[in-house]
Coordinates of C-alpha atoms and ligand atoms in Angstrom, one line a residue:
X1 CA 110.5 83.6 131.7
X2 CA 108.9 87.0 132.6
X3 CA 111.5 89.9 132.4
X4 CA 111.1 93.4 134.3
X5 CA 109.5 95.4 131.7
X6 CA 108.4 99.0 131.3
X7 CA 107.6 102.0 128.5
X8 CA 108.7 105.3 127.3
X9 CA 108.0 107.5 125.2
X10 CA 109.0 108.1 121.3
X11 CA 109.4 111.6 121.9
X12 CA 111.0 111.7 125.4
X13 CA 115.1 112.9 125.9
X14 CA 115.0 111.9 129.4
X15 CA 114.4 108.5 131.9
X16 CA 111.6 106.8 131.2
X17 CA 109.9 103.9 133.1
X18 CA 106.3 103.8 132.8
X19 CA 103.7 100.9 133.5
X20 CA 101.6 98.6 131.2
X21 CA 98.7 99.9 132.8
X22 CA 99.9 103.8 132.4
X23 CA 100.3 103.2 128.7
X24 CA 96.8 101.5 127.9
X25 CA 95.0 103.8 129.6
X26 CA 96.6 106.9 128.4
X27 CA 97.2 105.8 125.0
X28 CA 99.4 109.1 123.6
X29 CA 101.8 110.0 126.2
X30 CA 102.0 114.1 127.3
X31 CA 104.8 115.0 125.1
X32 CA 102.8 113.7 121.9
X33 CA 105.0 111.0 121.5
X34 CA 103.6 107.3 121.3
X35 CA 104.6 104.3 123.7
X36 CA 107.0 102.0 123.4
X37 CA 108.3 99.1 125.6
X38 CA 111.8 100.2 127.1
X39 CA 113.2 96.8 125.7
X40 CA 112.4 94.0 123.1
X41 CA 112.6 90.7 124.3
X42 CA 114.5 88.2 122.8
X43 CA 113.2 85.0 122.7
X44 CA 115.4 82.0 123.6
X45 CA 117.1 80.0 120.7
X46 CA 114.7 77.3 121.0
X47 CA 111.3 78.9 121.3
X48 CA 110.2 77.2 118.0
X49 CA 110.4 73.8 119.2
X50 CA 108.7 75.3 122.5
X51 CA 105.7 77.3 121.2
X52 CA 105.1 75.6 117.9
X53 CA 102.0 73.6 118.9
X54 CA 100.6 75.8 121.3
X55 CA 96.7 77.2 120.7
X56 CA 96.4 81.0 119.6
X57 CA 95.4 81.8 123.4
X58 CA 98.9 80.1 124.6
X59 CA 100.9 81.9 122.1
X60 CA 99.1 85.1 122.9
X61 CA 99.6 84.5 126.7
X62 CA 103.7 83.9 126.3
X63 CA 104.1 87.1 124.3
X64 CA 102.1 89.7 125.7
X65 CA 103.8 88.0 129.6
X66 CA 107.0 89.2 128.1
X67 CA 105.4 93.0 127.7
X68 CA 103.5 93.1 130.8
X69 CA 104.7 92.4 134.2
X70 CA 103.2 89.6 136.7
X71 CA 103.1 92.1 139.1
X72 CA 100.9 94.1 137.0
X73 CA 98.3 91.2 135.9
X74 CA 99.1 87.8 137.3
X75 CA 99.3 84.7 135.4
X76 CA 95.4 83.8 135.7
X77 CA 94.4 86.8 135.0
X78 CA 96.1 87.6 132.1
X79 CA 94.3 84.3 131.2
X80 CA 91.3 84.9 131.9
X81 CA 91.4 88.0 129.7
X82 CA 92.5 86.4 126.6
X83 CA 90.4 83.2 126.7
X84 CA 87.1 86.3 127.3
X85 CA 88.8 88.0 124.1
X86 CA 89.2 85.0 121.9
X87 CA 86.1 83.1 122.9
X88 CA 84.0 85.7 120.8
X89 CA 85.6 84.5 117.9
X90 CA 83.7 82.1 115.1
X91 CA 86.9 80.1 114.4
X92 CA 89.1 77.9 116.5
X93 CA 91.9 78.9 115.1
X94 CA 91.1 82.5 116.1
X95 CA 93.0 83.3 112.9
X96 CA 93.1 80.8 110.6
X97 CA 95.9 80.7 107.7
X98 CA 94.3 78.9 104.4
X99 CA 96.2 78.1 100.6
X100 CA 95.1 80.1 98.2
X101 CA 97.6 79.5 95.3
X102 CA 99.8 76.5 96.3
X103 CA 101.6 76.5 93.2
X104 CA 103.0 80.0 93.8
X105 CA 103.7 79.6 97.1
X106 CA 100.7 81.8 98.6
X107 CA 98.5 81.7 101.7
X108 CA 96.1 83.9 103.5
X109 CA 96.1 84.6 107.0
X110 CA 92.1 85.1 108.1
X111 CA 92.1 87.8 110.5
X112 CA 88.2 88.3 110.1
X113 CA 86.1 85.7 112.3
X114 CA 86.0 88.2 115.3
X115 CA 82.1 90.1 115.7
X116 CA 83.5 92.7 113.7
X117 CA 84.2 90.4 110.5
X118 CA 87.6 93.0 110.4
X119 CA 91.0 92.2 111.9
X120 CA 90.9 95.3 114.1
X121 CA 88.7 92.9 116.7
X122 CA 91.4 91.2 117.8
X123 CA 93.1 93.9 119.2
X124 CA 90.0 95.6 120.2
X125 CA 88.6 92.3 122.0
X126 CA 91.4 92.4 124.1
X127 CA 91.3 95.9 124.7
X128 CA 88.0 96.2 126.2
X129 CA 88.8 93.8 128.7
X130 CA 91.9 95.4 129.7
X131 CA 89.8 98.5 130.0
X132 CA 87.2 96.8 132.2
X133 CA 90.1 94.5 134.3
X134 CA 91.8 98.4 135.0
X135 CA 88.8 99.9 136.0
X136 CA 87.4 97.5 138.3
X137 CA 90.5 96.9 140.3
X138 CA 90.8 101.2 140.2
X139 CA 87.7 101.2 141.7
X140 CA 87.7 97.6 144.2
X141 CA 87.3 100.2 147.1
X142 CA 84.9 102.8 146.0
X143 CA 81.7 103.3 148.4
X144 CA 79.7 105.0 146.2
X145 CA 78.2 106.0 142.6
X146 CA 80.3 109.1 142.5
X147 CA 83.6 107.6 143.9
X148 CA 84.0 105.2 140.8
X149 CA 86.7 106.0 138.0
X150 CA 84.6 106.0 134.8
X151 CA 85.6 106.5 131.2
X152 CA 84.3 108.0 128.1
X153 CA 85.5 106.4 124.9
X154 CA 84.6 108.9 121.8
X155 CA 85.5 108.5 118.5
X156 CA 84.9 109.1 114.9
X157 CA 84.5 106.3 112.2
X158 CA 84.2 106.2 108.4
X159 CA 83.3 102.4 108.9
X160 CA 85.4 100.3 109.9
X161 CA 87.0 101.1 113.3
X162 CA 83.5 102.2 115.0
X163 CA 82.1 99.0 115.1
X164 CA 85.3 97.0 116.5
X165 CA 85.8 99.4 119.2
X166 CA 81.6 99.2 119.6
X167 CA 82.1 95.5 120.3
X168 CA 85.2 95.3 122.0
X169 CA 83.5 97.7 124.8
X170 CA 80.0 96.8 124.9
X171 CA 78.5 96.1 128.0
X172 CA 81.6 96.9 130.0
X173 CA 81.7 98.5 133.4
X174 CA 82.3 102.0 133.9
X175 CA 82.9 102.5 130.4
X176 CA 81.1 104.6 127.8
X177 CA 81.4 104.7 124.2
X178 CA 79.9 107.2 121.8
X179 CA 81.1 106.1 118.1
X180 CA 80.0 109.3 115.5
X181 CA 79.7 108.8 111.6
X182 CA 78.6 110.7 109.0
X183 CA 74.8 110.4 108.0
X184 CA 74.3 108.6 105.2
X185 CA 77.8 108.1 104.2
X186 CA 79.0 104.4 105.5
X187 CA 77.8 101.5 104.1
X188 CA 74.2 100.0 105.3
X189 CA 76.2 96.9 106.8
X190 CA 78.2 98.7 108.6
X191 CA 75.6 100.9 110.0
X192 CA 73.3 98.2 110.9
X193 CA 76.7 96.5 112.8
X194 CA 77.3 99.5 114.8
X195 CA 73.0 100.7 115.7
X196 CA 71.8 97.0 116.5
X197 CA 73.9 96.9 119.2
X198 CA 71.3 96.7 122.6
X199 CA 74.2 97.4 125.6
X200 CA 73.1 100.8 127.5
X201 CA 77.0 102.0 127.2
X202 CA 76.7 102.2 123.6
X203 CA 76.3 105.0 121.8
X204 CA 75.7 106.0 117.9
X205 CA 75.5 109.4 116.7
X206 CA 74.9 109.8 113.3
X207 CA 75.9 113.5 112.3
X208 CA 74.7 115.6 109.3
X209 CA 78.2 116.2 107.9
X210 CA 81.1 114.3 106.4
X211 CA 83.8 112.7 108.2
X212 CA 86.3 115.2 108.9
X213 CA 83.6 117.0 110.0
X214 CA 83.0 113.9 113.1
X215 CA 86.8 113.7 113.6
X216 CA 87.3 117.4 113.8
X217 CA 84.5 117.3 116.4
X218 CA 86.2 114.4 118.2
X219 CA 89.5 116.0 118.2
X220 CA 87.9 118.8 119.9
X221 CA 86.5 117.3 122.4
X222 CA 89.4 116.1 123.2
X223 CA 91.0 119.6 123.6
X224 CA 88.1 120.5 125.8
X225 CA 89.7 120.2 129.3
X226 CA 86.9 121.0 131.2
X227 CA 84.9 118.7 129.7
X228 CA 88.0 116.1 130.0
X229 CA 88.5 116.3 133.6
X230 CA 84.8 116.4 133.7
X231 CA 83.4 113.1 131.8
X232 CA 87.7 111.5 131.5
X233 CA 87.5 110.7 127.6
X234 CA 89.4 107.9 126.7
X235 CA 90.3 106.4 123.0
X236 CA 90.8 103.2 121.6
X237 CA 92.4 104.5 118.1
X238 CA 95.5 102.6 116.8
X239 CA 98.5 104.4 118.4
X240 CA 96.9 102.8 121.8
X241 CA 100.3 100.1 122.6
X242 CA 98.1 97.3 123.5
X243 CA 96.7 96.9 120.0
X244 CA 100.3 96.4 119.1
X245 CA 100.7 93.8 121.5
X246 CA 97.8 91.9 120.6
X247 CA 98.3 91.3 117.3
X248 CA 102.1 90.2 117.6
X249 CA 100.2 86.8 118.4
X250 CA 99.3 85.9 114.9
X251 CA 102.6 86.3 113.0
X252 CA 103.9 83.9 115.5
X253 CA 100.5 81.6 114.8
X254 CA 100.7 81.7 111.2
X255 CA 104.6 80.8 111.0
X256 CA 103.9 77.7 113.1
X257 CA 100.5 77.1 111.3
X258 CA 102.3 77.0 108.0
X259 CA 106.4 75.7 108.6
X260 CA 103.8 72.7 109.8
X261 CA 101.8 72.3 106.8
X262 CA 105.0 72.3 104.5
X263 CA 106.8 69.5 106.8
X264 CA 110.0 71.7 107.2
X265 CA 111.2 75.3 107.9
X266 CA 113.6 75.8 104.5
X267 CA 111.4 78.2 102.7
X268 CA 111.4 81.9 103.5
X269 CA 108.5 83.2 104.8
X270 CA 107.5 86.7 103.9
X271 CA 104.6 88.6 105.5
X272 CA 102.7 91.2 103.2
X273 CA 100.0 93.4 104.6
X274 CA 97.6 96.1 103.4
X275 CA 98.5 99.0 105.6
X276 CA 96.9 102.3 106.6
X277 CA 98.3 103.7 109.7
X278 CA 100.7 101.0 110.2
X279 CA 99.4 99.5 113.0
X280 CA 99.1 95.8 111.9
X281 CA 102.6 95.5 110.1
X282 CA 104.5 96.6 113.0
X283 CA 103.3 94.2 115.4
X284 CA 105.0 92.1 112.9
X285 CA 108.2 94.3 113.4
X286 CA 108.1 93.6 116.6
X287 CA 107.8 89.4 116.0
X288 CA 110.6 89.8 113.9
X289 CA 112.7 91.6 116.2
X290 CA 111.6 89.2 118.8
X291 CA 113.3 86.5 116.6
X292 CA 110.9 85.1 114.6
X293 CA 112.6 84.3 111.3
X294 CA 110.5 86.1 108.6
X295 CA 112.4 86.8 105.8
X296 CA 110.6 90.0 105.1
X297 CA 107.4 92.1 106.0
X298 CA 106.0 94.0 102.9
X299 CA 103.9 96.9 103.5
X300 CA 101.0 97.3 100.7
X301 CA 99.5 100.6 100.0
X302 CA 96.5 102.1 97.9
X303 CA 96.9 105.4 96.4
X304 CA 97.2 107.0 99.7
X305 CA 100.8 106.4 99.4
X306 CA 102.7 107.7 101.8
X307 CA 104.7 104.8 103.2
X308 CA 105.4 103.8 99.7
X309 CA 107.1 106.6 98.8
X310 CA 109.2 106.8 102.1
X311 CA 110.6 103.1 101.6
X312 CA 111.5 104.1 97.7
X313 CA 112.6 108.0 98.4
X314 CA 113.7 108.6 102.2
X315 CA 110.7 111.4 102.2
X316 CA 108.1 111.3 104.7
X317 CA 105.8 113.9 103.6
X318 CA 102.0 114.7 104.0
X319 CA 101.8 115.8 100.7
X320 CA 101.1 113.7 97.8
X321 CA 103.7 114.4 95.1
X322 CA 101.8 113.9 92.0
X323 CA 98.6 115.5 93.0
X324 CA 100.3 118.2 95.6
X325 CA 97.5 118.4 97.6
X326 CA 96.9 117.1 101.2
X327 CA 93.6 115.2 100.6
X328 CA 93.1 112.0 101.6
X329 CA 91.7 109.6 98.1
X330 CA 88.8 108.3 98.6
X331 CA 90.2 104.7 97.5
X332 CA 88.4 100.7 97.1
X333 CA 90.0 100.9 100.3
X334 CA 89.0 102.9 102.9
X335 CA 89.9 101.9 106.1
X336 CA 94.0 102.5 104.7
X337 CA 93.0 105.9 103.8
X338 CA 95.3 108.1 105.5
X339 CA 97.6 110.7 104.8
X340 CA 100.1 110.2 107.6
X341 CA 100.8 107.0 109.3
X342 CA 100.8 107.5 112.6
X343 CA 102.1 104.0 114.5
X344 CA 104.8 104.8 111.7
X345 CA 106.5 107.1 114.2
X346 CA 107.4 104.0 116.5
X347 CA 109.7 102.1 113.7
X348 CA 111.6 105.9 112.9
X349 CA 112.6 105.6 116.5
X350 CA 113.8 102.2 116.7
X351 CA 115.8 103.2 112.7
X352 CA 116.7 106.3 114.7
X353 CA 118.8 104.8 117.5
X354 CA 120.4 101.6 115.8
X355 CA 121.8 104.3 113.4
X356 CA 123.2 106.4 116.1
X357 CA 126.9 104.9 117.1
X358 CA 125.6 104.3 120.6
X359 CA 121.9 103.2 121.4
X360 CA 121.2 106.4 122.8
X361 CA 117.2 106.1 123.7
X362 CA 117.4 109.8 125.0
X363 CA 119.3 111.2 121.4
X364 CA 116.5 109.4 119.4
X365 CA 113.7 110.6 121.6
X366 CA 115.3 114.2 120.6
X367 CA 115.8 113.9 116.6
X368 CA 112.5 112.0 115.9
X369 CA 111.4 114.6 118.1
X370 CA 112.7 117.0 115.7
X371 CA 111.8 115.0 112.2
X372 CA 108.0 115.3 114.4
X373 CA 108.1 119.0 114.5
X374 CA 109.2 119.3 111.1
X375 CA 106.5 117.4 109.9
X376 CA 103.8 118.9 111.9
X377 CA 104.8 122.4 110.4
X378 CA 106.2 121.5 107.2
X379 CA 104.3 118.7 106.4
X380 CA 107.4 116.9 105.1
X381 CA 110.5 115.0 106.2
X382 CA 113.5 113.3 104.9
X383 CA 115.4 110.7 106.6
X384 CA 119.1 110.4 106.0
X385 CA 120.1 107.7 103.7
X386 CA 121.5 105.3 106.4
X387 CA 118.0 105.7 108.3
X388 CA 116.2 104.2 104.5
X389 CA 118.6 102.0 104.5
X390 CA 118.6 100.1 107.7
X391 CA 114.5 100.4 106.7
X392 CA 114.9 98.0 104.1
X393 CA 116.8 95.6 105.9
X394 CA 113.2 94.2 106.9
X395 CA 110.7 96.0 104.7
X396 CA 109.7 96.5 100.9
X397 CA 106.7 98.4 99.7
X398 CA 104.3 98.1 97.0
X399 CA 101.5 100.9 96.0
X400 CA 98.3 99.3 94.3
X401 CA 95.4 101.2 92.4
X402 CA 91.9 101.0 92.8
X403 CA 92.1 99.4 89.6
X404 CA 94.3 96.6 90.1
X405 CA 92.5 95.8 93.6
X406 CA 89.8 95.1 91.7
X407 CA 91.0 93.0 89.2
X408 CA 92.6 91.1 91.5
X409 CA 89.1 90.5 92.8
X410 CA 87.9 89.0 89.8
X411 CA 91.3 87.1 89.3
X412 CA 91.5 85.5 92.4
X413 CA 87.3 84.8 92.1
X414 CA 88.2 83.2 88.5
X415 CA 91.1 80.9 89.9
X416 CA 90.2 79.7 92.9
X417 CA 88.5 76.0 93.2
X418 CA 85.8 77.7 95.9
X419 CA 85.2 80.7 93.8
X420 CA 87.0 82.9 96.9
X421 CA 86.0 86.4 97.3
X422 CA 89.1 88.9 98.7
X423 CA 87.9 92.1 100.2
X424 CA 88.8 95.0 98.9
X425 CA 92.3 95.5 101.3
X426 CA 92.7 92.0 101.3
X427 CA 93.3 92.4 97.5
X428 CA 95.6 95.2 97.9
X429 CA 97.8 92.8 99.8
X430 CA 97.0 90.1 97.4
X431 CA 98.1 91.8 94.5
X432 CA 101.2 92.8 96.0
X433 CA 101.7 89.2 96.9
X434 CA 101.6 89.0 93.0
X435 CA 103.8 91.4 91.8
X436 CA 106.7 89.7 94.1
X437 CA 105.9 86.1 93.4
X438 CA 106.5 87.7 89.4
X439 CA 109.7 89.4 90.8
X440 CA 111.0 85.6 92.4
X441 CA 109.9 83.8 88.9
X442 CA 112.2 86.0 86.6
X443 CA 114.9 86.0 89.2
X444 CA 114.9 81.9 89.6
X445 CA 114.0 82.4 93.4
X446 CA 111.8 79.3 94.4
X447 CA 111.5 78.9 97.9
X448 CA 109.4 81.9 99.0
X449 CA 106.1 81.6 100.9
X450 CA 104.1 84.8 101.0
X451 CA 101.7 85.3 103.9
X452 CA 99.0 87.9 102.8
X453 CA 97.3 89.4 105.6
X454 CA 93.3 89.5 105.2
X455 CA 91.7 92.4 107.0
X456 CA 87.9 92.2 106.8
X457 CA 85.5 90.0 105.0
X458 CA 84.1 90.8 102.2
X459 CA 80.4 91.6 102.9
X460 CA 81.7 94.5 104.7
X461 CA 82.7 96.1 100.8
X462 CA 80.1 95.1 99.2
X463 CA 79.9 97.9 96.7
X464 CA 83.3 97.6 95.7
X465 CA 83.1 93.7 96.0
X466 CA 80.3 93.7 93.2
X467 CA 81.6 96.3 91.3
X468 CA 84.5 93.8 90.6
X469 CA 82.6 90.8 90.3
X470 CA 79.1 92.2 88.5
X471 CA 78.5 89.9 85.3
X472 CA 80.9 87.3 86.5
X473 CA 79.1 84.0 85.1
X474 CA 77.4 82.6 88.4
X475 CA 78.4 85.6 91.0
X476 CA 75.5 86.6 93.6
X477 CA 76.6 88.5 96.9
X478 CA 73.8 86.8 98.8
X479 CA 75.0 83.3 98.1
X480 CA 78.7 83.9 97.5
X481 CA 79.4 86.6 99.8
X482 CA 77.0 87.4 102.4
X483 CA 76.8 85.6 106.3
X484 CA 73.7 85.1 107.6
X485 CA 74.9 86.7 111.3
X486 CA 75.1 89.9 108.8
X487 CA 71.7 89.4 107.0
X488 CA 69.8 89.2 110.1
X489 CA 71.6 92.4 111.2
X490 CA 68.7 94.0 109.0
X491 CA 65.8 92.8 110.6
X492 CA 67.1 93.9 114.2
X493 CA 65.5 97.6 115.8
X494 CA 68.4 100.0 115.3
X495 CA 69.6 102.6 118.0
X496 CA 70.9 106.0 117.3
X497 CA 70.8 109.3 117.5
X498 CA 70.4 111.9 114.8
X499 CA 72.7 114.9 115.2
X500 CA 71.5 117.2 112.5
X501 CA 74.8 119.8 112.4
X502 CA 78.0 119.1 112.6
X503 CA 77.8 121.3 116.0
X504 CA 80.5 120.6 119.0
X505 CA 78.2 122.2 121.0
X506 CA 75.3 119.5 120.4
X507 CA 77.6 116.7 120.6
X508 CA 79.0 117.6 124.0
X509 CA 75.3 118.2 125.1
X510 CA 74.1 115.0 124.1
X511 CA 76.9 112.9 125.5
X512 CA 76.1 114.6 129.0
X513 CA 72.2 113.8 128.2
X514 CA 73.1 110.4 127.7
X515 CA 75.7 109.8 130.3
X516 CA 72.8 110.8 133.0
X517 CA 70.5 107.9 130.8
X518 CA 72.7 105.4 131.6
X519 CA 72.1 102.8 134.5
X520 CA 74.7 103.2 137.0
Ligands
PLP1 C1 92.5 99.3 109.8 C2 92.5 98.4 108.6 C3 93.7 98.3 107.8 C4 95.0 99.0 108.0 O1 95.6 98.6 109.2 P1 96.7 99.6 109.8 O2 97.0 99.1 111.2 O3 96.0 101.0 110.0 O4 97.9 99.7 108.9 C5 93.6 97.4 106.7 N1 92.4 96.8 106.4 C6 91.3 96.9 107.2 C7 90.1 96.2 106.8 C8 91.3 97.7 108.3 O5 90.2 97.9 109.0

């Protein structure tokens, strides 16, 4: 079944042919652009009968063979690295896909049993052992300390991301990662998830600043060539392809999961999903375009709007239009607070070349290079309407308040037989679910199944999550909410490093200190 396969790059207007391995361990290509794979495979007719009752780990290992060649990582190997990524996971189903209103037609797709408790682990899983798997076969013949290729993962985290890439890399050889987060300014959880870690290669620095303050630092860093060639610093953000790859897997799981449970495949299947920088929902792009039949993949947004207003207005701009200023919101929902999505570049390429009259891959590397520029200097784009409208051939939008995610909280809390608590995202996916399941009642439209995507569990909000259920006849976080693998995180001796500026030059010098720290 395996295909030649190779990458290019968004932005690129020449020949392109670049390897699996290239594009993980780069991550952005040279030109700015992101990576995508030269082709999309099609799968065979009668792949459904084929892959419907295979486990999460088969599913994963069919796709991501199709995107990486056997001559890159052979058939055990690949293997090998799944079943490592998935066996972290507290669920069998890796991502499990449970009713939540059967009357209306609506299920959630778990993607929070990974050590993270947020769906970003199981990309992140996986790409820590691709990192390792690279590395050790880089450096099969090195005779010493100094001839090994090492990396240095650094990164900036509001929350969220820090502690997924944290555990996706821990303990891994010849790989360093130093997460930084604002002092005082993520949740206690979350702090406790990433500091208890005990690995040597881990490292937390919590800076005296806020954090654009961290991710200016970061962004620095990585501008820093000396220091670059010096220390090679890596990053595991969202653009990185193999993220992508890895969670194409459970669009195809959930399909099967639930075309099983309803004993027949007549009802339309829609996929909704709380999205940020549009990472998660175009993995499901890519399923679809595979040939799995979704009817539809709706993105939700929170006040941070951006992809919302493309879908509805053709403009792609930086800028919100009914505030006019380029802040980020602080939103219920802050792991989708962004002001630009950037995987969203990858889909304006593919909407770029099926609109031109020949699928020129060179002329759409050179217009989306230009949109890119624009945007960069304008801070604002707008896509012609053929481009908006091939768009919506697959996608819809929604844009929900802080407001409505929680109410939506309480609502679901109220209705459900197990009292079940949404995280904050979860709810902004949720609630979108709502408003279309309310679209296909006053149209007459009754065989539509919506798949919500649920992004983290709910003790990781737990602000928020109380906010929207405080006074709620019964309602205790502790009982309702809270794991005990998380309540023990507080008992544990926590690791870190105070930074007390926002100073690049004290970063830099403490990374070096505690490069020389580590064991080699
Ligand atoms: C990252 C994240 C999202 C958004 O996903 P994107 O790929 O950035 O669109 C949603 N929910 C949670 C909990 C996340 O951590």
């Amino acid at each position: 079944m395996s295909q030649s396969q190779s990458y290019r790059s968004t932005r690129s207007t020449g020949t392109q042919s670049l390897s699996f391995e290239d594009v993980v361990m780069t991550g952005l290509a040279k030109d700015g652009g992101l990576f995508i794979p030269s082709v999309i495979p099609k799968l065979p007719s009668n792949f459904v009968s084929e892959w419907k009752d295979l486990s999460f780990q088969e599913l994963a290992f069919n796709i991501m063979r199709l995107y990486i060649d056997e001559g890159e990582i052979p058939n055990e190997d690949l293997k090998s690295l799944i079943h490592a990524s998935y066996s972290t996971f507290r669920s069998k189903d890796v991502t499990p896909l449970k009713s939540i209103d059967e009357k209306n037609g609506l299920y959630l797709l778990e993607l929070f049993h990974g050590p993270t408790y947020a769906f970003k682990d199981v990309a992140l899983q996986f790409v820590g052992n691709l990192f390792e798997y690279f590395l050790k076969r880089r450096n099969a013949n090195a005779k010493s300390v100094e001839d090994r290729e090492t990396i240095t993962v650094v990164g900036a985290t509001s929350g969220d991301t820090g502690s997924a890439a944290i555990y996706g890399l821990r303990g891994k050889k010849d790989v360093s990662v130093f997460i930084l987060y604002p002092t005082g300014r993520i949740s206690p959880i979350q702090e406790e998830q990433m500091t208890t870690v005990e690995d040597a290669n881990v490292h937390t620095l919590s800076v005296k600043g806020t954090f654009d303050d961290c991710q200016d630092i970061v962004k620095q860093i990585f501008g820093d060539e000396e220091f670059n060639d010096k220390y090679h610093v890596g990053a595991v953000n969202s653009i990185n392809w193999a993220r992508i790859l890895a969670q194409m897997t459970y669009y195809f799981y959930s399909y099967f999961q639930l075309v099983k449970q309803l004993g027949d495949d007549s009802s339309k299947i829609r996929f909704v999903v709380p999205s940020g920088n549009f990472g998660d929902i175009l993995a499901g792009y890519y399923a679809k375009e595979m040939g799995l039949p979704a009817d539809r993949l709706i993105i939700a947004t929170n006040e941070n709007d951006i992809l919302d207003r493309f879908m509805k207005s053709g403009r792609y701009e930086k800028f919100a239009a009914q505030s006019g200023t380029a802040e980020v919101k602080a939103t219920y929902s802050p792991a989708m607070d962004i002001l630009i999505s950037s995987n969203f570049e990858r889909l304006l390429w593919y909407l770029i070349r099926d609109n031109l009259t020949s699928n020129d891959d060179k002329k759409a590397g050179e217009i989306l290079n230009d949109w890119m520029q624009q945007l960069k200097s304008t801070g604002s784009v707008v896509a012609p309407e053929s481009v908006v409208k091939a768009a919506r051939v697959n996608f819809s939008s929604e844009r929900v308040t802080d407001e409505d995610t929680a109410s939506t909280i309480k609502q679901i809390y109220h209705n459900h037989p197990e009292k079940y608590v949404l995280d904050p995202h979860t709810s902004v996916g949720v609630t979108t679910s709502y408003r279309f399941i309310e679209r296909d009642s006053a149209d007459g439209v009754s065989n539509v199944k919506y798949i919500s995507l649920s992004t983290a569990h709910p003790a990781k909000f737990a602000e928020v999550v109380n906010s929207a259920l405080t006074g709620v006849d019964g309602y205790s976080f502790e009982k309702d909410v809270l794991p005990d693998e998380l309540k023990a995180l507080s008992s544990k001796e926590k690791r870190l490093k105070l930074i007390d500026e926002a100073s690049l030059e004290k970063i830099k010098a403490t990374i070096v200190e505690e490069l020389a720290k580590e064991p080699k």
